[in-house]
Amino acid sequence: MNDSIMSDPVLQKIPESPHFPLLVDELEHTLLAVDQIGTKRIIRDHCKSDSPFTCIETLIVPALEEIGRGWEEGKVSLSQVYMSGRICETIVDAMIPDTDPSRSNSPRVAIAVLEDHHTLGKRIVYSVLRAGGYTVTDYGHGLTVDQLVTNVVRDRIQILLISTLMLAAALRTREAIAGIKKELPGTQVIVGGAPFLFDPELWKEVGADAMGHAATETLEIVKRMTAEV
Amino acid sequence: MMTGTMTSMQRTLVTLGHSEPDRVPLFLLCTMHGAKELGFSIREYFSRPEYVVKGQVQLQKKYQGDCYYPFFYAAIEIEAWGGDVIYRDDGPPNAGPPIIRSHEEIESVEPPRVGDCACLSKVTETIRGLSAHSRGEVPIIGVVMSPFSVPVMQMGYEAYIELMYEQPDLFWTLIKKNEQFCADWANAQLEAGATAICYFDPVSSTTSTSPELFRKTGFVIAKRTLAKIKGPTAIHLASGRGLPIIDDLVQTGTAALGTSTLEDLRVVKEACRGRLTVIGNLNGIEMRRWTPAMAEASVKDAIARAGRGGGFILSDNHGEIPSQVPDSVLFAISHAVKKWGVYPLDQVPDEG
């Protein structure tokens, strides 16, 4: 999406629209169909250019949340979640570039894949957080516990998201979280990934502050933590 | 190898025929536990076929499971294609960096010849060794990654999803190359003595791909590839959901389905009844912290939900039990299937 879309003089402010729930529904459907053009059209037709955060909060995030709920219920596939997040990330990046002063309100958030090299989960969460207007430092994948702790302490990260796919890596988050909390007790750590989905007790066992079942749930947790940090 | 009135092979064949054998067969799909049995690191253990043969034979004797499982690790196929494997002490070896770094490289990448790959020869040697031990009494389950799922390791999951949606021609080019390799690799294992092939296809699960997209991709690929495999197959969705696509899976010609703990085993069994044998669905991740009593309760529940009428093999839901699962839990599972899995299952409530 280019900037001219957001400066369209006929744009409507979403909350004033009586068709708002239908719009979210329509956006969800175009995203699930991986229809980039349709998605951009909806944003162009219904978002007011001078209030991108209103657009994000009232239209984009609710649509992504519906998709996230669908994934948790087994009705939506991971590939649809990924493509939806990527499409929304591109749109929001055009609405609020990294240099936009409003991005600086974001807390210091970082994301990483600990030890293993399966990056899809991280990428989805990263896209959804970006689509939610957050600035996120991406530490990449395959990090050792020491590398992760060093990076987080150096950057004084306030909210850290750790993604894992393999059980062994998920168990190692305990060591990483302990190392981080020792240096930065106020840092909030959210974990996610298959081992945490299959064992609902695991996130507590490793000492995390929260677990995200789906990327959009993670966004909600980050929002909540943002108010606290 | 007779733990009831039937051998493991007889028990498995009867249940695959949708009749009730002497008891529910147990496929205890341990790979890394063999290393622990022999006191080796995972890297050492998988370095020689005779170690894996010994490990599998010891595990089968110890827990009295109903199959040998000569599966090394999923990334072995990437090794065969020239990629790196990253070993660790507490989990399965992982695939290293993608061997296909851009979509454009798909045209030039060439599948390896199965017979030329030293890593794959270790597996076929293992199968030959296990075949000598089995003497036809214990099924040997070979493993392939489906042509539709292996690109996750070949190029990374994100790049693969983008390829599927955005460059269908290149997607099919890659699939065609993978299909031939997959069929050749499966047939090499069957020739070495494997009884059946487990076709791992997590990307076909509805967890990963919508049913609509699956019917245009993973389904077509499975149907074509399984037709080239000269032996019986089971499709395993490796923890992914599969209920909405069971009718499609039946049409692929497969005999069995590895199902997820995320789905109700009773519902899956009902959808598969008489058409596909259900394999599953103990939660391998939770298993790590089970007590023996929890293990027994889980086994009893699974048997109550899916055991009646045959067509059910008790197993984990992923196709690989994590190395962190303690011996006490594996023993408890083994004891429980003998206690609660004896047909006609009068000892368990009818949850069907």
XYZ file of C-alpha atoms in Angstrom:
581
model
C 0.000 0.000 0.000
C 1.339 3.438 -0.798
C 0.878 6.622 1.151
C -1.636 8.023 -1.323
C -4.179 5.474 -0.170
C -4.191 6.963 3.301
C -4.493 10.504 1.995
C -7.644 9.748 0.009
C -10.074 12.615 0.849
C -13.141 10.362 0.841
C -11.880 8.071 3.609
C -14.303 7.354 6.448
C -13.435 7.022 10.114
C -14.291 3.426 11.011
C -15.877 3.718 14.465
C -18.453 6.093 13.029
C -19.536 3.507 10.510
C -22.651 1.451 11.340
C -21.197 -1.320 9.189
C -18.127 -1.783 11.376
C -18.645 -5.484 12.382
C -19.345 -6.343 8.755
C -16.176 -4.577 7.718
C -14.085 -6.634 10.110
C -15.763 -9.729 8.756
C -15.072 -8.653 5.183
C -11.453 -7.900 5.944
C -11.053 -11.274 7.650
C -12.395 -13.006 4.553
C -10.144 -11.156 2.146
C -7.150 -11.939 4.369
C -8.028 -15.635 4.583
C -8.306 -15.684 0.800
C -4.809 -14.121 0.692
C -6.316 -11.335 -1.391
C -3.842 -8.468 -1.079
C -5.674 -6.193 -3.492
C -9.031 -6.704 -1.764
C -7.460 -6.050 1.624
C -5.885 -2.800 0.444
C -9.189 -1.748 -1.092
C -11.029 -2.193 2.217
C -8.390 -0.194 4.090
C -8.385 2.506 1.421
C -12.166 2.796 1.388
C -12.726 2.875 5.118
C -9.714 4.277 6.943
C -9.132 7.913 7.675
C -5.710 9.062 6.599
C -4.846 11.041 9.713
C -5.693 8.310 12.198
C -3.774 5.189 11.258
C -3.880 3.879 14.828
C -7.681 4.027 14.773
C -7.596 1.944 11.617
C -5.206 -0.521 13.222
C -7.108 -0.784 16.487
C -10.607 -0.964 15.123
C -10.236 -2.813 11.852
C -6.903 -4.533 11.241
C -6.272 -5.948 14.714
C -9.865 -7.216 15.190
C -9.682 -8.995 11.829
C -6.349 -10.569 12.777
C -7.777 -11.532 16.161
C -10.650 -13.345 14.467
C -8.140 -15.192 12.296
C -6.082 -16.066 15.389
C -9.172 -17.433 17.124
C -9.945 -19.455 14.026
C -6.475 -20.981 14.143
C -6.821 -21.882 17.818
C -10.119 -23.587 17.019
C -8.598 -25.490 14.105
C -10.667 -23.626 11.495
C -7.873 -21.580 9.957
C -4.503 -22.867 8.751
C -1.030 -21.668 9.659
C -0.333 -20.650 6.060
C -3.401 -18.368 6.112
C -2.327 -16.895 9.458
C 1.141 -16.231 8.073
C -0.026 -14.629 4.831
C -2.646 -12.512 6.665
C -0.026 -11.191 9.048
C 2.374 -10.440 6.246
C -0.233 -8.550 4.197
C -1.282 -6.466 7.232
C 2.324 -5.813 8.198
C 3.011 -4.375 4.738
C -0.053 -2.144 4.915
C 0.703 -0.873 8.414
C 4.368 -0.290 7.559
C 3.184 1.993 4.750
C 0.785 3.776 7.119
C 3.302 4.182 9.931
C 6.875 4.004 8.684
C 9.639 3.165 11.159
C 10.582 6.822 11.236
C 7.081 7.906 12.292
C 7.281 9.537 15.750
C 4.223 7.572 16.923
C 6.277 4.369 16.717
C 8.523 5.706 19.481
C 5.676 5.232 21.984
C 6.266 1.506 21.695
C 8.054 -0.146 24.623
C 11.312 -1.935 23.900
C 10.052 -5.227 22.490
C 12.226 -8.011 21.063
C 11.616 -11.447 19.607
C 13.869 -14.464 19.068
C 13.902 -18.166 18.276
C 15.956 -19.896 20.937
C 18.355 -22.589 19.754
C 16.367 -23.965 16.865
C 15.922 -22.723 13.342
C 12.184 -22.883 12.788
C 11.253 -19.277 12.228
C 7.641 -19.343 11.034
C 6.115 -18.771 14.470
C 8.439 -15.864 15.154
C 7.722 -14.355 11.752
C 3.950 -14.544 12.294
C 4.146 -12.911 15.726
C 6.553 -10.278 14.392
C 4.154 -9.422 11.551
C 1.140 -9.214 13.850
C 2.973 -6.978 16.336
C 4.137 -4.737 13.493
C 0.582 -4.714 12.166
C -0.467 -3.672 15.663
C 1.843 -0.638 15.437
C 4.687 -1.951 17.588
C 8.380 -1.609 16.850
C 10.024 -4.970 17.410
C 13.710 -5.862 17.498
C 14.224 -9.192 15.751
C 17.149 -11.141 17.211
C 16.759 -13.873 14.620
C 16.974 -17.617 15.206
C 19.377 -20.243 16.495
C 20.431 -18.079 19.439
C 22.124 -19.723 22.393
C 20.924 -18.929 25.894
C 23.998 -16.724 26.477
C 23.501 -14.821 23.221
C 19.862 -14.156 24.011
C 20.541 -12.986 27.562
C 23.384 -10.730 26.379
C 21.229 -9.125 23.678
C 18.258 -8.545 25.963
C 20.344 -7.040 28.773
C 22.337 -4.862 26.373
C 19.183 -3.444 24.763
C 17.309 -3.138 28.091
C 14.372 -4.990 26.543
C 11.088 -4.551 28.413
C 9.019 -7.231 26.691
C 10.685 -10.313 25.209
C 8.995 -12.941 23.061
C 10.666 -16.339 22.741
C 9.519 -18.766 20.070
C 10.436 -22.460 19.981
C 9.401 -25.505 18.014
C 11.476 -28.308 19.531
C 10.807 -29.508 23.066
C 14.494 -29.379 23.991
C 14.647 -25.691 23.019
C 11.437 -24.972 24.915
C 12.959 -26.463 28.049
C 16.055 -24.275 27.623
C 13.918 -21.136 27.861
C 13.962 -21.723 31.622
C 17.694 -20.982 31.685
C 17.327 -17.954 29.429
C 14.454 -16.493 31.458
C 16.343 -16.991 34.725
C 19.393 -15.205 33.251
C 17.296 -12.304 31.997
C 15.299 -11.903 35.200
C 18.508 -11.859 37.235
C 19.756 -8.809 35.323
C 16.441 -7.188 34.427
C 13.771 -8.302 36.906
C 11.146 -6.072 35.295
C 11.439 -7.627 31.846
C 8.302 -9.510 30.884
C 8.817 -12.733 28.947
C 6.192 -14.316 26.696
C 6.832 -17.775 25.267
C 5.141 -19.517 22.369
C 5.380 -22.424 19.975
C 4.282 -26.029 19.630
C 5.686 -27.465 22.900
C 3.791 -24.831 24.879
C 0.596 -25.556 22.956
C 0.799 -29.277 23.597
C 1.688 -28.936 27.284
C -0.354 -26.135 28.859
C 1.725 -26.252 32.060
C 5.094 -25.811 30.380
C 5.166 -21.996 30.233
C 4.826 -21.799 34.018
C 7.437 -24.488 34.502
C 10.045 -22.465 32.571
C 9.269 -19.269 34.495
C 7.645 -17.243 31.711
C 5.218 -14.440 32.528
C 2.784 -15.478 29.821
C 2.228 -17.773 26.880
C 0.718 -16.848 23.537
C -1.489 -19.528 21.997
C -1.777 -17.540 18.776
C -0.035 -14.451 17.441
C -3.026 -12.214 18.031
C -3.320 -13.401 21.604
C 0.329 -12.462 21.956
C -0.523 -8.997 20.669
C -3.190 -8.681 23.364
C -0.675 -9.766 26.005
C 1.890 -7.272 24.718
C -0.726 -4.509 24.862
C -1.546 -5.430 28.447
C 2.119 -5.547 29.405
C 2.753 -2.234 27.644
C 0.395 -0.600 30.104
C 2.344 -2.143 32.972
C 6.007 -1.631 31.982
C 7.973 -61.689 20.334
C 4.629 -63.299 21.242
C 3.246 -61.124 24.020
C -0.371 -62.301 23.659
C -1.672 -65.045 21.430
C -0.429 -63.309 18.283
C 2.907 -62.034 17.039
C 3.301 -58.284 16.581
C 2.981 -58.767 12.825
C -0.240 -60.762 13.124
C -1.673 -58.275 15.602
C -0.878 -55.347 13.324
C -2.190 -56.997 10.169
C -5.459 -57.980 11.822
C -6.065 -54.455 13.079
C -5.159 -53.022 9.656
C -7.849 -55.333 8.272
C -10.339 -53.615 10.611
C -10.840 -56.665 12.797
C -9.974 -57.177 16.434
C -6.672 -58.948 17.160
C -5.710 -60.348 20.602
C -4.988 -56.868 21.897
C -4.475 -53.308 20.698
C -1.070 -53.048 18.975
C 1.403 -50.579 20.473
C 3.753 -48.624 18.215
C 6.170 -47.030 20.671
C 7.957 -44.695 18.274
C 11.210 -44.110 20.124
C 14.205 -42.971 18.101
C 16.620 -41.278 20.521
C 15.950 -43.610 23.451
C 18.120 -46.191 21.699
C 21.128 -43.910 22.239
C 20.330 -43.764 25.936
C 20.036 -47.551 26.101
C 23.501 -47.966 24.618
C 25.121 -45.068 26.472
C 25.885 -43.081 23.317
C 25.366 -39.477 22.371
C 22.718 -39.003 19.689
C 25.407 -38.210 17.122
C 27.391 -41.372 17.941
C 24.267 -43.496 17.966
C 23.186 -42.498 14.477
C 26.727 -42.828 13.104
C 26.495 -46.609 12.626
C 23.554 -48.763 11.504
C 24.516 -51.579 13.905
C 24.016 -49.218 16.863
C 20.507 -48.344 15.717
C 19.697 -52.019 15.109
C 20.890 -52.853 18.612
C 19.025 -49.900 20.091
C 15.748 -50.814 18.386
C 16.024 -54.476 19.344
C 16.713 -53.565 22.970
C 13.838 -51.080 23.090
C 11.423 -53.599 21.590
C 12.431 -56.245 24.105
C 12.265 -53.811 27.003
C 8.879 -52.239 26.263
C 7.399 -54.964 24.064
C 6.148 -52.594 21.424
C 4.770 -54.005 18.202
C 7.175 -52.529 15.667
C 10.747 -51.666 14.892
C 11.232 -48.032 13.959
C 14.399 -47.497 11.884
C 13.713 -43.769 11.523
C 16.847 -41.734 12.239
C 15.700 -38.096 12.015
C 13.726 -36.000 9.521
C 16.715 -33.896 8.482
C 18.463 -36.983 7.071
C 16.661 -36.284 3.786
C 18.121 -32.772 3.709
C 21.527 -34.324 4.372
C 20.919 -36.503 1.306
C 20.214 -33.362 -0.748
C 23.554 -31.875 0.375
C 22.380 -29.902 3.403
C 23.814 -29.729 6.897
C 22.491 -31.402 10.013
C 22.832 -29.820 13.437
C 23.155 -32.312 16.279
C 22.255 -31.647 19.878
C 22.430 -33.869 22.945
C 18.844 -33.468 24.090
C 16.781 -33.659 20.932
C 16.594 -34.804 17.336
C 19.149 -33.446 14.859
C 17.807 -30.433 12.991
C 18.215 -29.342 9.387
C 20.806 -26.588 8.973
C 20.402 -23.551 6.696
C 18.039 -24.025 3.739
C 19.539 -25.724 0.690
C 17.270 -23.608 -1.535
C 17.997 -19.991 -0.671
C 15.858 -18.323 -3.322
C 12.889 -19.391 -5.395
C 15.050 -19.142 -8.506
C 17.307 -21.938 -7.278
C 14.443 -24.411 -7.590
C 15.063 -24.821 -11.307
C 18.679 -25.873 -10.803
C 18.429 -28.049 -7.685
C 18.710 -31.739 -8.509
C 17.416 -34.609 -6.387
C 20.103 -37.033 -5.229
C 20.197 -40.672 -6.289
C 19.118 -42.627 -3.236
C 21.787 -45.304 -3.732
C 24.537 -42.663 -3.764
C 23.684 -41.185 -0.359
C 25.768 -42.571 2.500
C 23.339 -41.212 5.098
C 20.391 -43.037 3.515
C 22.440 -46.241 3.177
C 22.811 -46.233 6.980
C 19.020 -46.403 7.217
C 18.641 -49.202 4.662
C 21.439 -51.132 6.430
C 19.547 -50.675 9.680
C 16.379 -52.018 8.065
C 18.269 -55.064 6.778
C 19.645 -55.694 10.269
C 16.214 -55.366 11.863
C 14.708 -57.591 9.200
C 17.070 -60.368 10.284
C 15.930 -59.936 13.892
C 12.252 -59.688 13.002
C 12.038 -62.920 11.012
C 8.692 -61.641 9.812
C 7.228 -61.363 13.301
C 7.735 -57.638 14.014
C 6.704 -54.989 11.463
C 9.484 -52.620 10.398
C 8.210 -49.101 9.735
C 10.215 -47.098 7.217
C 9.783 -43.327 7.011
C 9.742 -40.715 4.262
C 8.966 -37.003 4.345
C 6.226 -36.174 1.862
C 7.183 -34.163 -1.231
C 4.695 -31.548 -0.003
C 6.202 -31.227 3.493
C 9.938 -31.590 2.899
C 10.264 -28.079 1.356
C 9.832 -26.670 4.880
C 13.328 -28.016 5.535
C 14.602 -27.411 2.002
C 13.796 -23.709 1.898
C 12.286 -22.589 5.234
C 8.588 -22.474 6.020
C 7.947 -18.800 5.239
C 9.596 -18.947 1.838
C 7.686 -22.141 1.109
C 4.271 -20.660 1.952
C 5.057 -17.666 -0.237
C 6.083 -20.028 -3.037
C 2.789 -21.909 -2.770
C 0.666 -18.766 -2.974
C 2.760 -16.598 -5.244
C 4.745 -18.813 -7.636
C 2.683 -21.926 -8.368
C 4.754 -22.931 -11.400
C 7.968 -23.064 -9.383
C 6.097 -24.789 -6.571
C 5.125 -27.625 -8.918
C 8.635 -27.784 -10.335
C 10.000 -28.419 -6.848
C 7.234 -30.892 -6.019
C 7.954 -32.931 -9.147
C 11.590 -33.288 -8.104
C 10.588 -34.210 -4.559
C 8.004 -36.758 -5.701
C 10.521 -38.854 -7.573
C 13.011 -38.750 -4.693
C 10.306 -39.638 -2.158
C 9.081 -42.661 -4.116
C 12.650 -43.882 -4.746
C 13.546 -43.483 -1.074
C 10.415 -45.290 0.095
C 10.997 -48.144 -2.346
C 14.646 -48.486 -1.274
C 13.438 -48.995 2.307
C 10.831 -51.526 1.216
C 13.463 -53.418 -0.786
C 15.697 -53.462 2.301
C 12.931 -55.152 4.294
C 10.611 -52.442 5.607
C 7.076 -53.753 6.066
C 5.373 -50.415 5.457
C 6.196 -46.763 4.922
C 5.111 -43.925 7.166
C 4.586 -40.903 4.904
C 5.065 -37.875 7.148
C 2.990 -35.008 5.819
C 2.396 -32.326 8.471
C 1.933 -29.589 5.855
C -1.169 -31.419 4.577
C -2.771 -31.177 8.018
C -5.457 -28.542 8.401
C -3.258 -27.027 11.107
C -0.860 -26.006 8.340
C -2.892 -25.795 5.129
C -6.565 -25.069 4.519
C -8.589 -28.028 3.179
C -9.270 -26.069 -0.020
C -5.568 -25.534 -0.717
C -4.734 -29.083 0.412
C -7.125 -30.517 -2.189
C -5.240 -28.673 -4.923
C -1.773 -29.538 -3.575
C -0.973 -32.048 -0.807
C -3.830 -34.350 -1.778
C -2.840 -34.524 -5.443
C 0.783 -35.038 -4.451
C 0.017 -37.797 -1.927
C -2.215 -39.645 -4.357
C 0.435 -39.560 -7.057
C 3.362 -40.388 -4.776
C 1.712 -43.189 -2.801
C 0.771 -44.838 -6.101
C 4.499 -45.115 -6.890
C 5.394 -46.633 -3.503
C 5.443 -50.417 -3.813
C 4.108 -51.282 -0.375
C 1.556 -50.273 2.251
C 1.664 -46.745 3.640
C 0.402 -44.711 6.559
C -0.004 -40.939 6.317
C 1.143 -39.247 9.500
C 0.203 -35.618 10.099
C 2.808 -35.279 12.881
C 0.592 -33.607 15.512
C -1.443 -31.676 12.944
C -5.229 -31.847 12.678
C -6.821 -33.941 9.933
C -10.534 -34.479 10.587
C -11.832 -32.241 7.757
C -9.707 -34.078 5.165
C -10.220 -37.704 6.180
C -12.400 -38.498 3.145
C -9.630 -37.128 0.931
C -6.947 -39.115 2.738
C -8.950 -42.294 2.147
C -8.765 -41.580 -1.582
C -4.969 -41.421 -1.547
C -4.858 -45.182 -1.110
C -3.143 -45.063 2.277
C -4.015 -47.666 4.896
C -3.640 -45.649 8.085
C -3.614 -42.161 9.554
C -1.385 -40.799 12.336
C -3.666 -38.432 14.216
C -3.251 -35.494 16.575
C -3.925 -35.243 20.272
C -5.702 -31.978 19.384
C -8.579 -34.019 17.973
C -11.057 -36.284 19.729
C -9.875 -39.814 19.035
C -13.452 -41.102 19.164
C -14.524 -38.710 16.396
C -11.453 -39.485 14.293
C -12.043 -43.229 14.673
C -15.664 -42.851 13.649
C -14.682 -40.877 10.541
C -12.051 -43.479 9.641
C -13.978 -46.622 10.616
C -13.497 -49.439 8.146
C -11.463 -47.251 5.811
C -8.305 -46.093 7.619
C -6.559 -47.509 10.664
C -6.065 -44.786 13.265
C -2.598 -44.404 14.801
C -2.312 -42.243 17.887
C -2.738 -40.113 19.799
C -0.904 -39.959 23.146
C 0.508 -36.506 23.867
C 4.287 -36.933 23.523
C 5.074 -33.489 24.916
C 3.005 -33.902 28.060
C 4.328 -37.461 28.399
C 7.584 -35.995 29.714
C 5.922 -35.110 33.021
C 3.361 -37.903 33.245
C 3.296 -40.143 36.274
C 2.762 -43.870 35.618
C -0.845 -43.405 36.755
C -1.368 -40.602 34.216
C 0.147 -42.771 31.501
C -2.193 -45.620 32.357
C -5.231 -43.321 32.374
C -4.280 -41.883 28.975
C -3.819 -45.332 27.456
C -7.128 -46.557 28.861
C -8.930 -43.481 27.553
C -7.442 -43.812 24.058
C -8.381 -47.483 23.878
C -11.911 -46.747 25.083
C -12.331 -44.081 22.418
C -10.833 -45.878 19.430
C -10.104 -49.512 20.151
C -13.366 -51.269 19.343
C -13.580 -53.092 16.041
C -9.834 -53.015 15.394
C -8.427 -50.432 13.009
C -6.503 -48.832 15.856
C -2.825 -48.746 16.792
C -1.887 -47.035 20.046
C 0.996 -44.607 19.588
C 2.097 -41.060 20.317
C 0.621 -38.223 18.285
C 3.780 -36.971 16.626
C 5.620 -40.022 15.347
C 8.604 -39.519 17.635
C 8.651 -39.707 21.424
C 10.898 -36.982 22.905
C 14.102 -38.218 24.537
C 13.016 -36.503 27.776
C 10.206 -39.028 28.314
C 11.386 -41.249 31.176
C 11.553 -45.038 31.104
C 8.951 -45.210 33.870
C 6.349 -43.660 31.560
C 7.248 -45.944 28.648
C 6.934 -48.955 30.956
C 3.602 -47.670 32.230
C 2.287 -47.291 28.659
C 3.461 -50.786 27.809
C 1.846 -52.314 30.919
C -1.357 -50.362 30.414
C -1.909 -51.548 26.853
C -1.629 -55.150 28.058
C -4.015 -54.448 30.917
C -6.647 -52.394 29.071
C -6.078 -53.322 25.426
C -7.064 -56.986 25.437
C -9.972 -57.650 23.081
C -12.953 -57.652 23.194
C -12.231 -54.687 25.464
C -14.871 -55.600 28.055
C -12.615 -54.007 30.671
C -12.908 -50.451 29.271
C -16.027 -48.257 28.990
C -17.532 -47.956 25.529
C -16.721 -44.395 24.439
C -17.329 -45.154 20.795
